Amino acid sequence: MRFTRYCRSLLSTPAMAVERYTKSHQSGADIAMVDLEDSVPPARKEEARRLAEEFFTLPSAKLARSAVRINTLSGPDGLRDLIAITRYRVKPDLVLVPMAESPRDIEIAAGALGPDCPQTEFLAVVETPLGIEQAPAIAAAGHRLRGLVFGSADYAFAVGARLCWDALAHARARVVNSARAAGVEAMDAPFFEVADLTGLRREAGLARDFGFSGKIAVHPRQLALINETFSPDEELLARARRVVAAGLENGRSVTVVDGVMVGMPFFEASQRLIEQFDPLRPDDPRGPDGPTGPHLPTGPDGRLHPQGRTPTDTPNHATEK
């Protein structure tokens, strides 16, 4: 399992529901998103673009990554959305590109935003049969693409499958593998039964075990459970500290921790886990042997390197992973 604070959870708010903007930012989601696509009727698209600007200017917007889901780029509304975003006083941290079926979709979005939004990143929503087939190419579309999102409802409808885990397992596995091969994140589709927290816990656990980074929420009441599922517990953090300490003590050679043989991949994964969820502050009086344990030497990409060597040719975007 690989954990991250970047996208454990995402909560969507319709652009027309301005009164819910602040609550969305305060919900506890890693990503708070305003939606210009499915939740907005065609006749109100232009009004939604205008209203959505406020989502990014509110003081509460700093509490989470702020995102916007645009309309599909196969129609004019998607391009109009992008043009409107370039004029926003505060730019979104992320743009979700729905119905992605080619790397060209991400290239078009990045080109349309151009120099007006240099820091804006992208998530590609893979939710069609062609999108699933092209997932490896989409995931490798460029360094501003931070992850793939699986859209289960549209995909199930397109192929005539049941909207259940077993029927969509192949598509989910392809999304995860494509994302990880390209070094980006993978987010699972929503669990649509809002009142069924038992079902949500089961499906979120399956998604985590599949390798997903997080899951979309359809209601704020789902967020606490999703964040918990996609975060390490204290037992896992404690083991990560022991693995890192053993790696430091043994010069990063293969060793045994808690009866399990571990090597460099275990050291790297444990170091990332500690840095994401149990960081030791520079001013922490507990020092380098505090609760996070000692840290192994890493390069600018956050990875461990033999003999402590630091590569100098790491692509800039690798440091964001």
PDB file of C-alpha atoms in Angstrom:
ATOM      1  CA  MET A   1       0.000   0.000   0.000  1.00  0.00           C
ATOM      2  CA  ARG A   2       1.152   3.502  -0.829  1.00  0.00           C
ATOM      3  CA  PHE A   3      -0.280   6.449   1.067  1.00  0.00           C
ATOM      4  CA  THR A   4      -0.317  10.157   0.184  1.00  0.00           C
ATOM      5  CA  ARG A   5      -1.888  13.330   1.526  1.00  0.00           C
ATOM      6  CA  TYR A   6      -2.234  14.694  -1.985  1.00  0.00           C
ATOM      7  CA  CYS A   7      -5.502  13.030  -2.944  1.00  0.00           C
ATOM      8  CA  ARG A   8      -6.898  10.682  -0.310  1.00  0.00           C
ATOM      9  CA  SER A   9     -10.310  12.268  -0.819  1.00  0.00           C
ATOM     10  CA  LEU A  10     -12.113  14.623  -3.184  1.00  0.00           C
ATOM     11  CA  LEU A  11     -15.468  16.291  -2.557  1.00  0.00           C
ATOM     12  CA  SER A  12     -17.455  17.794  -5.421  1.00  0.00           C
ATOM     13  CA  THR A  13     -19.740  20.825  -5.108  1.00  0.00           C
ATOM     14  CA  PRO A  14     -22.045  21.994  -7.932  1.00  0.00           C
ATOM     15  CA  ALA A  15     -20.989  25.374  -9.269  1.00  0.00           C
ATOM     16  CA  MET A  16     -24.546  26.654  -8.810  1.00  0.00           C
ATOM     17  CA  ALA A  17     -24.500  25.821  -5.063  1.00  0.00           C
ATOM     18  CA  VAL A  18     -22.533  28.901  -4.008  1.00  0.00           C
ATOM     19  CA  GLU A  19     -23.811  28.622  -0.441  1.00  0.00           C
ATOM     20  CA  ARG A  20     -21.902  25.329  -0.077  1.00  0.00           C
ATOM     21  CA  TYR A  21     -18.506  26.591  -1.230  1.00  0.00           C
ATOM     22  CA  THR A  22     -17.080  27.383   2.201  1.00  0.00           C
ATOM     23  CA  LYS A  23     -18.342  24.122   3.695  1.00  0.00           C
ATOM     24  CA  SER A  24     -16.652  22.243   0.878  1.00  0.00           C
ATOM     25  CA  HIS A  25     -13.291  23.791   1.731  1.00  0.00           C
ATOM     26  CA  GLN A  26     -13.834  23.083   5.423  1.00  0.00           C
ATOM     27  CA  SER A  27     -15.017  19.499   4.898  1.00  0.00           C
ATOM     28  CA  GLY A  28     -11.669  17.813   5.497  1.00  0.00           C
ATOM     29  CA  ALA A  29     -11.272  16.643   1.907  1.00  0.00           C
ATOM     30  CA  ASP A  30      -7.768  16.792   0.478  1.00  0.00           C
ATOM     31  CA  ILE A  31      -9.290  18.228  -2.707  1.00  0.00           C
ATOM     32  CA  ALA A  32     -12.354  20.485  -2.728  1.00  0.00           C
ATOM     33  CA  MET A  33     -13.780  20.642  -6.243  1.00  0.00           C
ATOM     34  CA  VAL A  34     -16.344  22.874  -7.909  1.00  0.00           C
ATOM     35  CA  ASP A  35     -18.166  21.101 -10.723  1.00  0.00           C
ATOM     36  CA  LEU A  36     -19.020  22.666 -14.079  1.00  0.00           C
ATOM     37  CA  GLU A  37     -19.958  19.396 -15.749  1.00  0.00           C
ATOM     38  CA  ASP A  38     -22.682  16.904 -14.767  1.00  0.00           C
ATOM     39  CA  SER A  39     -24.303  18.981 -12.013  1.00  0.00           C
ATOM     40  CA  VAL A  40     -24.895  22.012 -14.256  1.00  0.00           C
ATOM     41  CA  PRO A  41     -27.703  21.993 -16.866  1.00  0.00           C
ATOM     42  CA  PRO A  42     -26.659  23.089 -20.388  1.00  0.00           C
ATOM     43  CA  ALA A  43     -28.630  26.325 -20.229  1.00  0.00           C
ATOM     44  CA  ARG A  44     -26.719  27.492 -17.128  1.00  0.00           C
ATOM     45  CA  LYS A  45     -23.140  26.659 -18.113  1.00  0.00           C
ATOM     46  CA  GLU A  46     -22.102  30.282 -18.617  1.00  0.00           C
ATOM     47  CA  GLU A  47     -23.603  31.342 -15.311  1.00  0.00           C
ATOM     48  CA  ALA A  48     -21.811  28.466 -13.586  1.00  0.00           C
ATOM     49  CA  ARG A  49     -18.439  29.572 -14.991  1.00  0.00           C
ATOM     50  CA  ARG A  50     -18.985  33.041 -13.608  1.00  0.00           C
ATOM     51  CA  LEU A  51     -20.103  31.847 -10.190  1.00  0.00           C
ATOM     52  CA  ALA A  52     -17.295  29.289  -9.868  1.00  0.00           C
ATOM     53  CA  GLU A  53     -14.630  31.984  -9.650  1.00  0.00           C
ATOM     54  CA  GLU A  54     -15.706  32.695  -6.078  1.00  0.00           C
ATOM     55  CA  PHE A  55     -14.841  29.110  -5.113  1.00  0.00           C
ATOM     56  CA  PHE A  56     -11.140  29.978  -5.457  1.00  0.00           C
ATOM     57  CA  THR A  57     -11.178  33.477  -3.956  1.00  0.00           C
ATOM     58  CA  LEU A  58     -12.774  32.643  -0.598  1.00  0.00           C
ATOM     59  CA  PRO A  59     -10.415  32.672   2.416  1.00  0.00           C
ATOM     60  CA  SER A  60     -11.485  29.091   3.158  1.00  0.00           C
ATOM     61  CA  ALA A  61     -10.049  27.976  -0.197  1.00  0.00           C
ATOM     62  CA  LYS A  62      -6.630  27.705   1.448  1.00  0.00           C
ATOM     63  CA  LEU A  63      -7.809  24.828   3.644  1.00  0.00           C
ATOM     64  CA  ALA A  64      -7.671  22.255   0.832  1.00  0.00           C
ATOM     65  CA  ARG A  65      -6.472  21.945  -2.727  1.00  0.00           C
ATOM     66  CA  SER A  66      -9.065  23.709  -4.852  1.00  0.00           C
ATOM     67  CA  ALA A  67     -10.099  22.061  -8.090  1.00  0.00           C
ATOM     68  CA  VAL A  68     -12.576  22.471 -10.912  1.00  0.00           C
ATOM     69  CA  ARG A  69     -14.077  19.813 -13.137  1.00  0.00           C
ATOM     70  CA  ILE A  70     -14.560  21.174 -16.619  1.00  0.00           C
ATOM     71  CA  ASN A  71     -16.841  19.851 -19.328  1.00  0.00           C
ATOM     72  CA  THR A  72     -15.565  17.325 -21.826  1.00  0.00           C
ATOM     73  CA  LEU A  73     -13.172  18.703 -24.412  1.00  0.00           C
ATOM     74  CA  SER A  74     -15.055  16.927 -27.183  1.00  0.00           C
ATOM     75  CA  GLY A  75     -17.561  19.804 -27.071  1.00  0.00           C
ATOM     76  CA  PRO A  76     -17.361  23.602 -26.934  1.00  0.00           C
ATOM     77  CA  ASP A  77     -18.226  23.942 -23.246  1.00  0.00           C
ATOM     78  CA  GLY A  78     -14.949  22.377 -22.156  1.00  0.00           C
ATOM     79  CA  LEU A  79     -12.930  24.933 -24.094  1.00  0.00           C
ATOM     80  CA  ARG A  80     -15.118  27.761 -22.798  1.00  0.00           C
ATOM     81  CA  ASP A  81     -14.461  26.525 -19.266  1.00  0.00           C
ATOM     82  CA  LEU A  82     -10.708  26.674 -19.811  1.00  0.00           C
ATOM     83  CA  ILE A  83     -10.868  30.181 -21.256  1.00  0.00           C
ATOM     84  CA  ALA A  84     -12.916  31.327 -18.264  1.00  0.00           C
ATOM     85  CA  ILE A  85     -10.383  29.800 -15.848  1.00  0.00           C
ATOM     86  CA  THR A  86      -7.542  31.830 -17.401  1.00  0.00           C
ATOM     87  CA  ARG A  87      -9.455  34.975 -16.384  1.00  0.00           C
ATOM     88  CA  TYR A  88     -10.050  33.976 -12.776  1.00  0.00           C
ATOM     89  CA  ARG A  89      -8.266  36.194 -10.269  1.00  0.00           C
ATOM     90  CA  VAL A  90      -7.187  33.105  -8.308  1.00  0.00           C
ATOM     91  CA  LYS A  91      -6.335  30.043 -10.365  1.00  0.00           C
ATOM     92  CA  PRO A  92      -7.335  26.497  -9.371  1.00  0.00           C
ATOM     93  CA  ASP A  93      -4.730  24.107  -8.046  1.00  0.00           C
ATOM     94  CA  LEU A  94      -6.189  21.325 -10.162  1.00  0.00           C
ATOM     95  CA  VAL A  95      -8.353  20.873 -13.242  1.00  0.00           C
ATOM     96  CA  LEU A  96     -10.192  17.582 -13.721  1.00  0.00           C
ATOM     97  CA  VAL A  97     -10.488  16.649 -17.382  1.00  0.00           C
ATOM     98  CA  PRO A  98     -13.481  14.306 -17.844  1.00  0.00           C
ATOM     99  CA  MET A  99     -13.887  11.620 -20.497  1.00  0.00           C
ATOM    100  CA  ALA A 100     -10.139  11.597 -21.188  1.00  0.00           C
ATOM    101  CA  GLU A 101      -9.402   9.250 -24.090  1.00  0.00           C
ATOM    102  CA  SER A 102      -5.998  10.425 -25.279  1.00  0.00           C
ATOM    103  CA  PRO A 103      -2.924  12.307 -24.060  1.00  0.00           C
ATOM    104  CA  ARG A 104      -4.099  14.988 -26.451  1.00  0.00           C
ATOM    105  CA  ASP A 105      -6.927  15.882 -24.032  1.00  0.00           C
ATOM    106  CA  ILE A 106      -4.361  16.878 -21.404  1.00  0.00           C
ATOM    107  CA  GLU A 107      -2.216  18.664 -23.978  1.00  0.00           C
ATOM    108  CA  ILE A 108      -5.215  20.690 -25.138  1.00  0.00           C
ATOM    109  CA  ALA A 109      -6.121  21.654 -21.589  1.00  0.00           C
ATOM    110  CA  ALA A 110      -2.542  22.633 -20.737  1.00  0.00           C
ATOM    111  CA  GLY A 111      -2.233  24.595 -23.969  1.00  0.00           C
ATOM    112  CA  ALA A 112      -5.487  26.460 -23.413  1.00  0.00           C
ATOM    113  CA  LEU A 113      -4.516  27.477 -19.879  1.00  0.00           C
ATOM    114  CA  GLY A 114      -1.063  28.404 -21.152  1.00  0.00           C
ATOM    115  CA  PRO A 115       1.084  30.863 -19.186  1.00  0.00           C
ATOM    116  CA  ASP A 116      -1.962  32.208 -17.343  1.00  0.00           C
ATOM    117  CA  CYS A 117      -2.072  29.145 -15.072  1.00  0.00           C
ATOM    118  CA  PRO A 118       1.525  27.899 -14.807  1.00  0.00           C
ATOM    119  CA  GLN A 119       1.012  26.146 -11.466  1.00  0.00           C
ATOM    120  CA  THR A 120      -2.298  24.449 -12.259  1.00  0.00           C
ATOM    121  CA  GLU A 121      -2.089  20.656 -12.424  1.00  0.00           C
ATOM    122  CA  PHE A 122      -4.424  18.074 -13.935  1.00  0.00           C
ATOM    123  CA  LEU A 123      -6.310  14.918 -13.068  1.00  0.00           C
ATOM    124  CA  ALA A 124      -7.593  12.883 -16.004  1.00  0.00           C
ATOM    125  CA  VAL A 125     -10.935  11.137 -15.501  1.00  0.00           C
ATOM    126  CA  VAL A 126     -10.859   7.775 -17.290  1.00  0.00           C
ATOM    127  CA  GLU A 127     -14.450   6.620 -17.739  1.00  0.00           C
ATOM    128  CA  THR A 128     -14.952   5.194 -21.239  1.00  0.00           C
ATOM    129  CA  PRO A 129     -13.826   1.941 -22.904  1.00  0.00           C
ATOM    130  CA  LEU A 130     -11.388   3.881 -25.089  1.00  0.00           C
ATOM    131  CA  GLY A 131     -10.147   5.774 -22.066  1.00  0.00           C
ATOM    132  CA  ILE A 132      -9.395   2.514 -20.258  1.00  0.00           C
ATOM    133  CA  GLU A 133      -7.553   1.177 -23.304  1.00  0.00           C
ATOM    134  CA  GLN A 134      -5.538   4.393 -23.588  1.00  0.00           C
ATOM    135  CA  ALA A 135      -4.922   4.742 -19.835  1.00  0.00           C
ATOM    136  CA  PRO A 136      -1.154   4.059 -20.065  1.00  0.00           C
ATOM    137  CA  ALA A 137      -0.682   6.812 -22.656  1.00  0.00           C
ATOM    138  CA  ILE A 138      -2.941   9.243 -20.790  1.00  0.00           C
ATOM    139  CA  ALA A 139      -1.059   8.677 -17.528  1.00  0.00           C
ATOM    140  CA  ALA A 140       2.192   9.583 -19.286  1.00  0.00           C
ATOM    141  CA  ALA A 141       0.746  12.765 -20.815  1.00  0.00           C
ATOM    142  CA  GLY A 142       3.103  15.175 -19.051  1.00  0.00           C
ATOM    143  CA  HIS A 143       4.528  16.357 -15.764  1.00  0.00           C
ATOM    144  CA  ARG A 144       1.494  18.544 -14.963  1.00  0.00           C
ATOM    145  CA  LEU A 145      -0.730  15.463 -14.908  1.00  0.00           C
ATOM    146  CA  ARG A 146      -0.836  14.311 -11.285  1.00  0.00           C
ATOM    147  CA  GLY A 147      -3.154  11.335 -11.539  1.00  0.00           C
ATOM    148  CA  LEU A 148      -5.920   9.275 -13.099  1.00  0.00           C
ATOM    149  CA  VAL A 149      -9.458   9.133 -11.730  1.00  0.00           C
ATOM    150  CA  PHE A 150     -11.650   6.118 -12.472  1.00  0.00           C
ATOM    151  CA  GLY A 151     -15.212   6.983 -13.464  1.00  0.00           C
ATOM    152  CA  SER A 152     -17.159   3.813 -12.708  1.00  0.00           C
ATOM    153  CA  ALA A 153     -20.712   4.917 -13.556  1.00  0.00           C
ATOM    154  CA  ASP A 154     -20.034   6.110 -17.100  1.00  0.00           C
ATOM    155  CA  TYR A 155     -17.753   3.162 -17.798  1.00  0.00           C
ATOM    156  CA  ALA A 156     -20.254   0.592 -16.526  1.00  0.00           C
ATOM    157  CA  PHE A 157     -23.025   2.166 -18.599  1.00  0.00           C
ATOM    158  CA  ALA A 158     -20.818   2.220 -21.715  1.00  0.00           C
ATOM    159  CA  VAL A 159     -19.869  -1.459 -21.542  1.00  0.00           C
ATOM    160  CA  GLY A 160     -23.154  -2.727 -20.112  1.00  0.00           C
ATOM    161  CA  ALA A 161     -21.605  -3.916 -16.852  1.00  0.00           C
ATOM    162  CA  ARG A 162     -23.086  -3.963 -13.359  1.00  0.00           C
ATOM    163  CA  LEU A 163     -21.966  -1.097 -11.162  1.00  0.00           C
ATOM    164  CA  CYS A 164     -20.218  -3.350  -8.668  1.00  0.00           C
ATOM    165  CA  TRP A 165     -16.644  -4.081  -7.676  1.00  0.00           C
ATOM    166  CA  ASP A 166     -16.225  -7.512  -9.286  1.00  0.00           C
ATOM    167  CA  ALA A 167     -17.612  -6.437 -12.658  1.00  0.00           C
ATOM    168  CA  LEU A 168     -15.260  -3.443 -12.848  1.00  0.00           C
ATOM    169  CA  ALA A 169     -12.155  -5.019 -11.305  1.00  0.00           C
ATOM    170  CA  HIS A 170     -10.297  -5.259 -14.619  1.00  0.00           C
ATOM    171  CA  ALA A 171     -10.861  -1.601 -15.463  1.00  0.00           C
ATOM    172  CA  ARG A 172      -9.796  -0.518 -11.978  1.00  0.00           C
ATOM    173  CA  ALA A 173      -6.632  -2.617 -12.141  1.00  0.00           C
ATOM    174  CA  ARG A 174      -5.731  -1.104 -15.498  1.00  0.00           C
ATOM    175  CA  VAL A 175      -6.185   2.431 -14.153  1.00  0.00           C
ATOM    176  CA  VAL A 176      -3.976   1.739 -11.140  1.00  0.00           C
ATOM    177  CA  ASN A 177      -1.263  -0.020 -13.120  1.00  0.00           C
ATOM    178  CA  SER A 178      -1.192   2.705 -15.768  1.00  0.00           C
ATOM    179  CA  ALA A 179      -0.960   5.434 -13.155  1.00  0.00           C
ATOM    180  CA  ARG A 180       1.784   3.747 -11.151  1.00  0.00           C
ATOM    181  CA  ALA A 181       3.785   2.910 -14.271  1.00  0.00           C
ATOM    182  CA  ALA A 182       3.794   6.621 -15.112  1.00  0.00           C
ATOM    183  CA  GLY A 183       4.571   7.660 -11.530  1.00  0.00           C
ATOM    184  CA  VAL A 184       1.256   9.426 -10.883  1.00  0.00           C
ATOM    185  CA  GLU A 185      -1.617   8.931  -8.442  1.00  0.00           C
ATOM    186  CA  ALA A 186      -4.831   6.939  -8.944  1.00  0.00           C
ATOM    187  CA  MET A 187      -8.208   7.848  -7.434  1.00  0.00           C
ATOM    188  CA  ASP A 188     -11.139   5.472  -7.237  1.00  0.00           C
ATOM    189  CA  ALA A 189     -14.712   6.237  -8.234  1.00  0.00           C
ATOM    190  CA  PRO A 190     -17.380   7.244  -5.704  1.00  0.00           C
ATOM    191  CA  PHE A 191     -19.435   4.847  -3.654  1.00  0.00           C
ATOM    192  CA  PHE A 192     -22.921   6.112  -4.458  1.00  0.00           C
ATOM    193  CA  GLU A 193     -24.911   4.677  -1.525  1.00  0.00           C
ATOM    194  CA  VAL A 194     -24.607   7.677   0.787  1.00  0.00           C
ATOM    195  CA  ALA A 195     -26.163   6.040   3.874  1.00  0.00           C
ATOM    196  CA  ASP A 196     -24.284   2.735   3.571  1.00  0.00           C
ATOM    197  CA  LEU A 197     -21.060   3.400   5.487  1.00  0.00           C
ATOM    198  CA  THR A 198     -20.421  -0.317   5.864  1.00  0.00           C
ATOM    199  CA  GLY A 199     -20.432  -0.705   2.099  1.00  0.00           C
ATOM    200  CA  LEU A 200     -18.221   2.352   1.738  1.00  0.00           C
ATOM    201  CA  ARG A 201     -15.698   0.952   4.212  1.00  0.00           C
ATOM    202  CA  ARG A 202     -15.553  -2.324   2.291  1.00  0.00           C
ATOM    203  CA  GLU A 203     -15.149  -0.691  -1.119  1.00  0.00           C
ATOM    204  CA  ALA A 204     -12.632   1.893   0.106  1.00  0.00           C
ATOM    205  CA  GLY A 205     -10.588  -0.908   1.653  1.00  0.00           C
ATOM    206  CA  LEU A 206     -10.629  -2.836  -1.613  1.00  0.00           C
ATOM    207  CA  ALA A 207      -9.556   0.293  -3.502  1.00  0.00           C
ATOM    208  CA  ARG A 208      -6.683   0.887  -1.088  1.00  0.00           C
ATOM    209  CA  ASP A 209      -5.560  -2.739  -1.413  1.00  0.00           C
ATOM    210  CA  PHE A 210      -5.742  -2.433  -5.214  1.00  0.00           C
ATOM    211  CA  GLY A 211      -3.248   0.433  -5.031  1.00  0.00           C
ATOM    212  CA  PHE A 212      -5.513   3.473  -5.334  1.00  0.00           C
ATOM    213  CA  SER A 213      -4.337   6.655  -3.608  1.00  0.00           C
ATOM    214  CA  GLY A 214      -7.813   7.776  -2.587  1.00  0.00           C
ATOM    215  CA  LYS A 215     -11.507   7.846  -3.396  1.00  0.00           C
ATOM    216  CA  ILE A 216     -14.082  10.426  -4.424  1.00  0.00           C
ATOM    217  CA  ALA A 217     -16.822  11.287  -1.917  1.00  0.00           C
ATOM    218  CA  VAL A 218     -20.385  12.031  -2.964  1.00  0.00           C
ATOM    219  CA  HIS A 219     -21.296  13.433   0.460  1.00  0.00           C
ATOM    220  CA  PRO A 220     -19.299  15.077   3.277  1.00  0.00           C
ATOM    221  CA  ARG A 221     -20.340  12.304   5.688  1.00  0.00           C
ATOM    222  CA  GLN A 222     -18.162   9.895   3.694  1.00  0.00           C
ATOM    223  CA  LEU A 223     -14.961  11.890   4.076  1.00  0.00           C
ATOM    224  CA  ALA A 224     -13.811  10.843   7.538  1.00  0.00           C
ATOM    225  CA  LEU A 225     -14.027   7.159   6.668  1.00  0.00           C
ATOM    226  CA  ILE A 226     -12.287   7.665   3.309  1.00  0.00           C
ATOM    227  CA  ASN A 227      -9.442   9.681   4.841  1.00  0.00           C
ATOM    228  CA  GLU A 228      -9.025   7.058   7.573  1.00  0.00           C
ATOM    229  CA  THR A 229      -8.924   4.205   5.067  1.00  0.00           C
ATOM    230  CA  PHE A 230      -6.289   5.876   2.907  1.00  0.00           C
ATOM    231  CA  SER A 231      -4.060   6.869   5.839  1.00  0.00           C
ATOM    232  CA  PRO A 232      -1.650   4.613   7.729  1.00  0.00           C
ATOM    233  CA  ASP A 233      -2.553   3.691  11.307  1.00  0.00           C
ATOM    234  CA  GLU A 234      -0.128   4.030  14.204  1.00  0.00           C
ATOM    235  CA  GLU A 235       0.912   0.384  13.937  1.00  0.00           C
ATOM    236  CA  LEU A 236       1.963   0.838  10.315  1.00  0.00           C
ATOM    237  CA  LEU A 237       3.816   4.058  11.122  1.00  0.00           C
ATOM    238  CA  ALA A 238       5.651   2.369  13.982  1.00  0.00           C
ATOM    239  CA  ARG A 239       6.738  -0.440  11.673  1.00  0.00           C
ATOM    240  CA  ALA A 240       7.905   2.116   9.085  1.00  0.00           C
ATOM    241  CA  ARG A 241      10.098   3.747  11.732  1.00  0.00           C
ATOM    242  CA  ARG A 242      11.624   0.371  12.574  1.00  0.00           C
ATOM    243  CA  VAL A 243      12.291  -0.397   8.906  1.00  0.00           C
ATOM    244  CA  VAL A 244      13.965   2.971   8.323  1.00  0.00           C
ATOM    245  CA  ALA A 245      16.079   2.560  11.454  1.00  0.00           C
ATOM    246  CA  ALA A 246      17.126  -0.945  10.367  1.00  0.00           C
ATOM    247  CA  GLY A 247      18.086   0.357   6.935  1.00  0.00           C
ATOM    248  CA  LEU A 248      20.252   3.051   8.461  1.00  0.00           C
ATOM    249  CA  GLU A 249      21.890   0.606  10.830  1.00  0.00           C
ATOM    250  CA  ASN A 250      22.608  -1.989   8.119  1.00  0.00           C
ATOM    251  CA  GLY A 251      23.786   0.342   5.384  1.00  0.00           C
ATOM    252  CA  ARG A 252      20.627  -0.219   3.361  1.00  0.00           C
ATOM    253  CA  SER A 253      21.434  -3.882   2.836  1.00  0.00           C
ATOM    254  CA  VAL A 254      18.842  -6.637   3.123  1.00  0.00           C
ATOM    255  CA  THR A 255      17.875  -7.266   6.732  1.00  0.00           C
ATOM    256  CA  VAL A 256      15.025  -8.660   8.844  1.00  0.00           C
ATOM    257  CA  VAL A 257      12.445  -6.516  10.658  1.00  0.00           C
ATOM    258  CA  ASP A 258       9.662  -8.102  12.706  1.00  0.00           C
ATOM    259  CA  GLY A 259      10.488 -11.456  11.144  1.00  0.00           C
ATOM    260  CA  VAL A 260      10.150 -10.160   7.570  1.00  0.00           C
ATOM    261  CA  MET A 261      13.060  -9.779   5.143  1.00  0.00           C
ATOM    262  CA  VAL A 262      13.272  -6.193   3.873  1.00  0.00           C
ATOM    263  CA  GLY A 263      15.464  -4.382   1.382  1.00  0.00           C
ATOM    264  CA  MET A 264      15.710  -1.128  -0.539  1.00  0.00           C
ATOM    265  CA  PRO A 265      12.052  -1.010  -1.763  1.00  0.00           C
ATOM    266  CA  PHE A 266      10.886  -1.408   1.852  1.00  0.00           C
ATOM    267  CA  PHE A 267      13.274   1.315   3.060  1.00  0.00           C
ATOM    268  CA  GLU A 268      12.068   3.729   0.374  1.00  0.00           C
ATOM    269  CA  ALA A 269       8.386   3.037   0.980  1.00  0.00           C
ATOM    270  CA  SER A 270       8.798   3.415   4.739  1.00  0.00           C
ATOM    271  CA  GLN A 271      10.711   6.681   4.349  1.00  0.00           C
ATOM    272  CA  ARG A 272       7.972   8.110   2.111  1.00  0.00           C
ATOM    273  CA  LEU A 273       5.320   7.041   4.587  1.00  0.00           C
ATOM    274  CA  ILE A 274       7.061   8.810   7.460  1.00  0.00           C
ATOM    275  CA  GLU A 275       7.623  11.976   5.458  1.00  0.00           C
ATOM    276  CA  GLN A 276       3.967  12.117   4.406  1.00  0.00           C
ATOM    277  CA  PHE A 277       2.245  11.243   7.664  1.00  0.00           C
ATOM    278  CA  ASP A 278       4.762  11.499  10.511  1.00  0.00           C
ATOM    279  CA  PRO A 279       7.212  14.294   9.664  1.00  0.00           C
ATOM    280  CA  LEU A 280       9.803  15.355  12.194  1.00  0.00           C
ATOM    281  CA  ARG A 281       9.863  19.146  12.312  1.00  0.00           C
ATOM    282  CA  PRO A 282      13.335  20.776  12.169  1.00  0.00           C
ATOM    283  CA  ASP A 283      12.572  22.515  15.475  1.00  0.00           C
ATOM    284  CA  ASP A 284      11.275  19.370  17.194  1.00  0.00           C
ATOM    285  CA  PRO A 285      13.142  19.109  20.531  1.00  0.00           C
ATOM    286  CA  ARG A 286      12.946  15.323  20.342  1.00  0.00           C
ATOM    287  CA  GLY A 287      15.727  15.348  17.758  1.00  0.00           C
ATOM    288  CA  PRO A 288      16.473  12.867  14.942  1.00  0.00           C
ATOM    289  CA  ASP A 289      15.729   9.853  17.131  1.00  0.00           C
ATOM    290  CA  GLY A 290      12.291  11.093  18.164  1.00  0.00           C
ATOM    291  CA  PRO A 291       9.075   9.301  17.321  1.00  0.00           C
ATOM    292  CA  THR A 292       9.703   9.382  13.581  1.00  0.00           C
ATOM    293  CA  GLY A 293      13.035   7.652  13.996  1.00  0.00           C
ATOM    294  CA  PRO A 294      16.190   8.376  11.989  1.00  0.00           C
ATOM    295  CA  HIS A 295      15.998   9.301   8.321  1.00  0.00           C
ATOM    296  CA  LEU A 296      17.962   7.710   5.526  1.00  0.00           C
ATOM    297  CA  PRO A 297      19.756   9.932   2.980  1.00  0.00           C
ATOM    298  CA  THR A 298      17.529  10.859   0.060  1.00  0.00           C
ATOM    299  CA  GLY A 299      17.934  12.789  -3.166  1.00  0.00           C
ATOM    300  CA  PRO A 300      15.746  15.620  -4.484  1.00  0.00           C
ATOM    301  CA  ASP A 301      13.252  13.055  -5.759  1.00  0.00           C
ATOM    302  CA  GLY A 302      12.721  11.768  -2.218  1.00  0.00           C
ATOM    303  CA  ARG A 303      14.202   8.362  -3.059  1.00  0.00           C
ATOM    304  CA  LEU A 304      17.027   6.582  -1.298  1.00  0.00           C
ATOM    305  CA  HIS A 305      20.238   6.117  -3.248  1.00  0.00           C
ATOM    306  CA  PRO A 306      23.092   3.629  -2.780  1.00  0.00           C
ATOM    307  CA  GLN A 307      26.002   4.991  -0.770  1.00  0.00           C
ATOM    308  CA  GLY A 308      23.913   8.109  -0.196  1.00  0.00           C
ATOM    309  CA  ARG A 309      24.581   9.370  -3.739  1.00  0.00           C
ATOM    310  CA  THR A 310      22.212  12.056  -4.973  1.00  0.00           C
ATOM    311  CA  PRO A 311      21.326  12.105  -8.681  1.00  0.00           C
ATOM    312  CA  THR A 312      21.653  15.436 -10.445  1.00  0.00           C
ATOM    313  CA  ASP A 313      19.610  14.585 -13.514  1.00  0.00           C
ATOM    314  CA  THR A 314      16.236  14.018 -11.805  1.00  0.00           C
ATOM    315  CA  PRO A 315      13.382  15.651 -13.800  1.00  0.00           C
ATOM    316  CA  ASN A 316      11.820  18.537 -11.946  1.00  0.00           C
ATOM    317  CA  HIS A 317       8.422  16.905 -11.872  1.00  0.00           C
ATOM    318  CA  ALA A 318       9.756  13.847 -10.088  1.00  0.00           C
ATOM    319  CA  THR A 319      10.110  15.857  -6.912  1.00  0.00           C
ATOM    320  CA  GLU A 320       6.337  16.323  -6.845  1.00  0.00           C
ATOM    321  CA  LYS A 321       5.483  12.650  -6.755  1.00  0.00           C
TER     322      LYS A 321
END
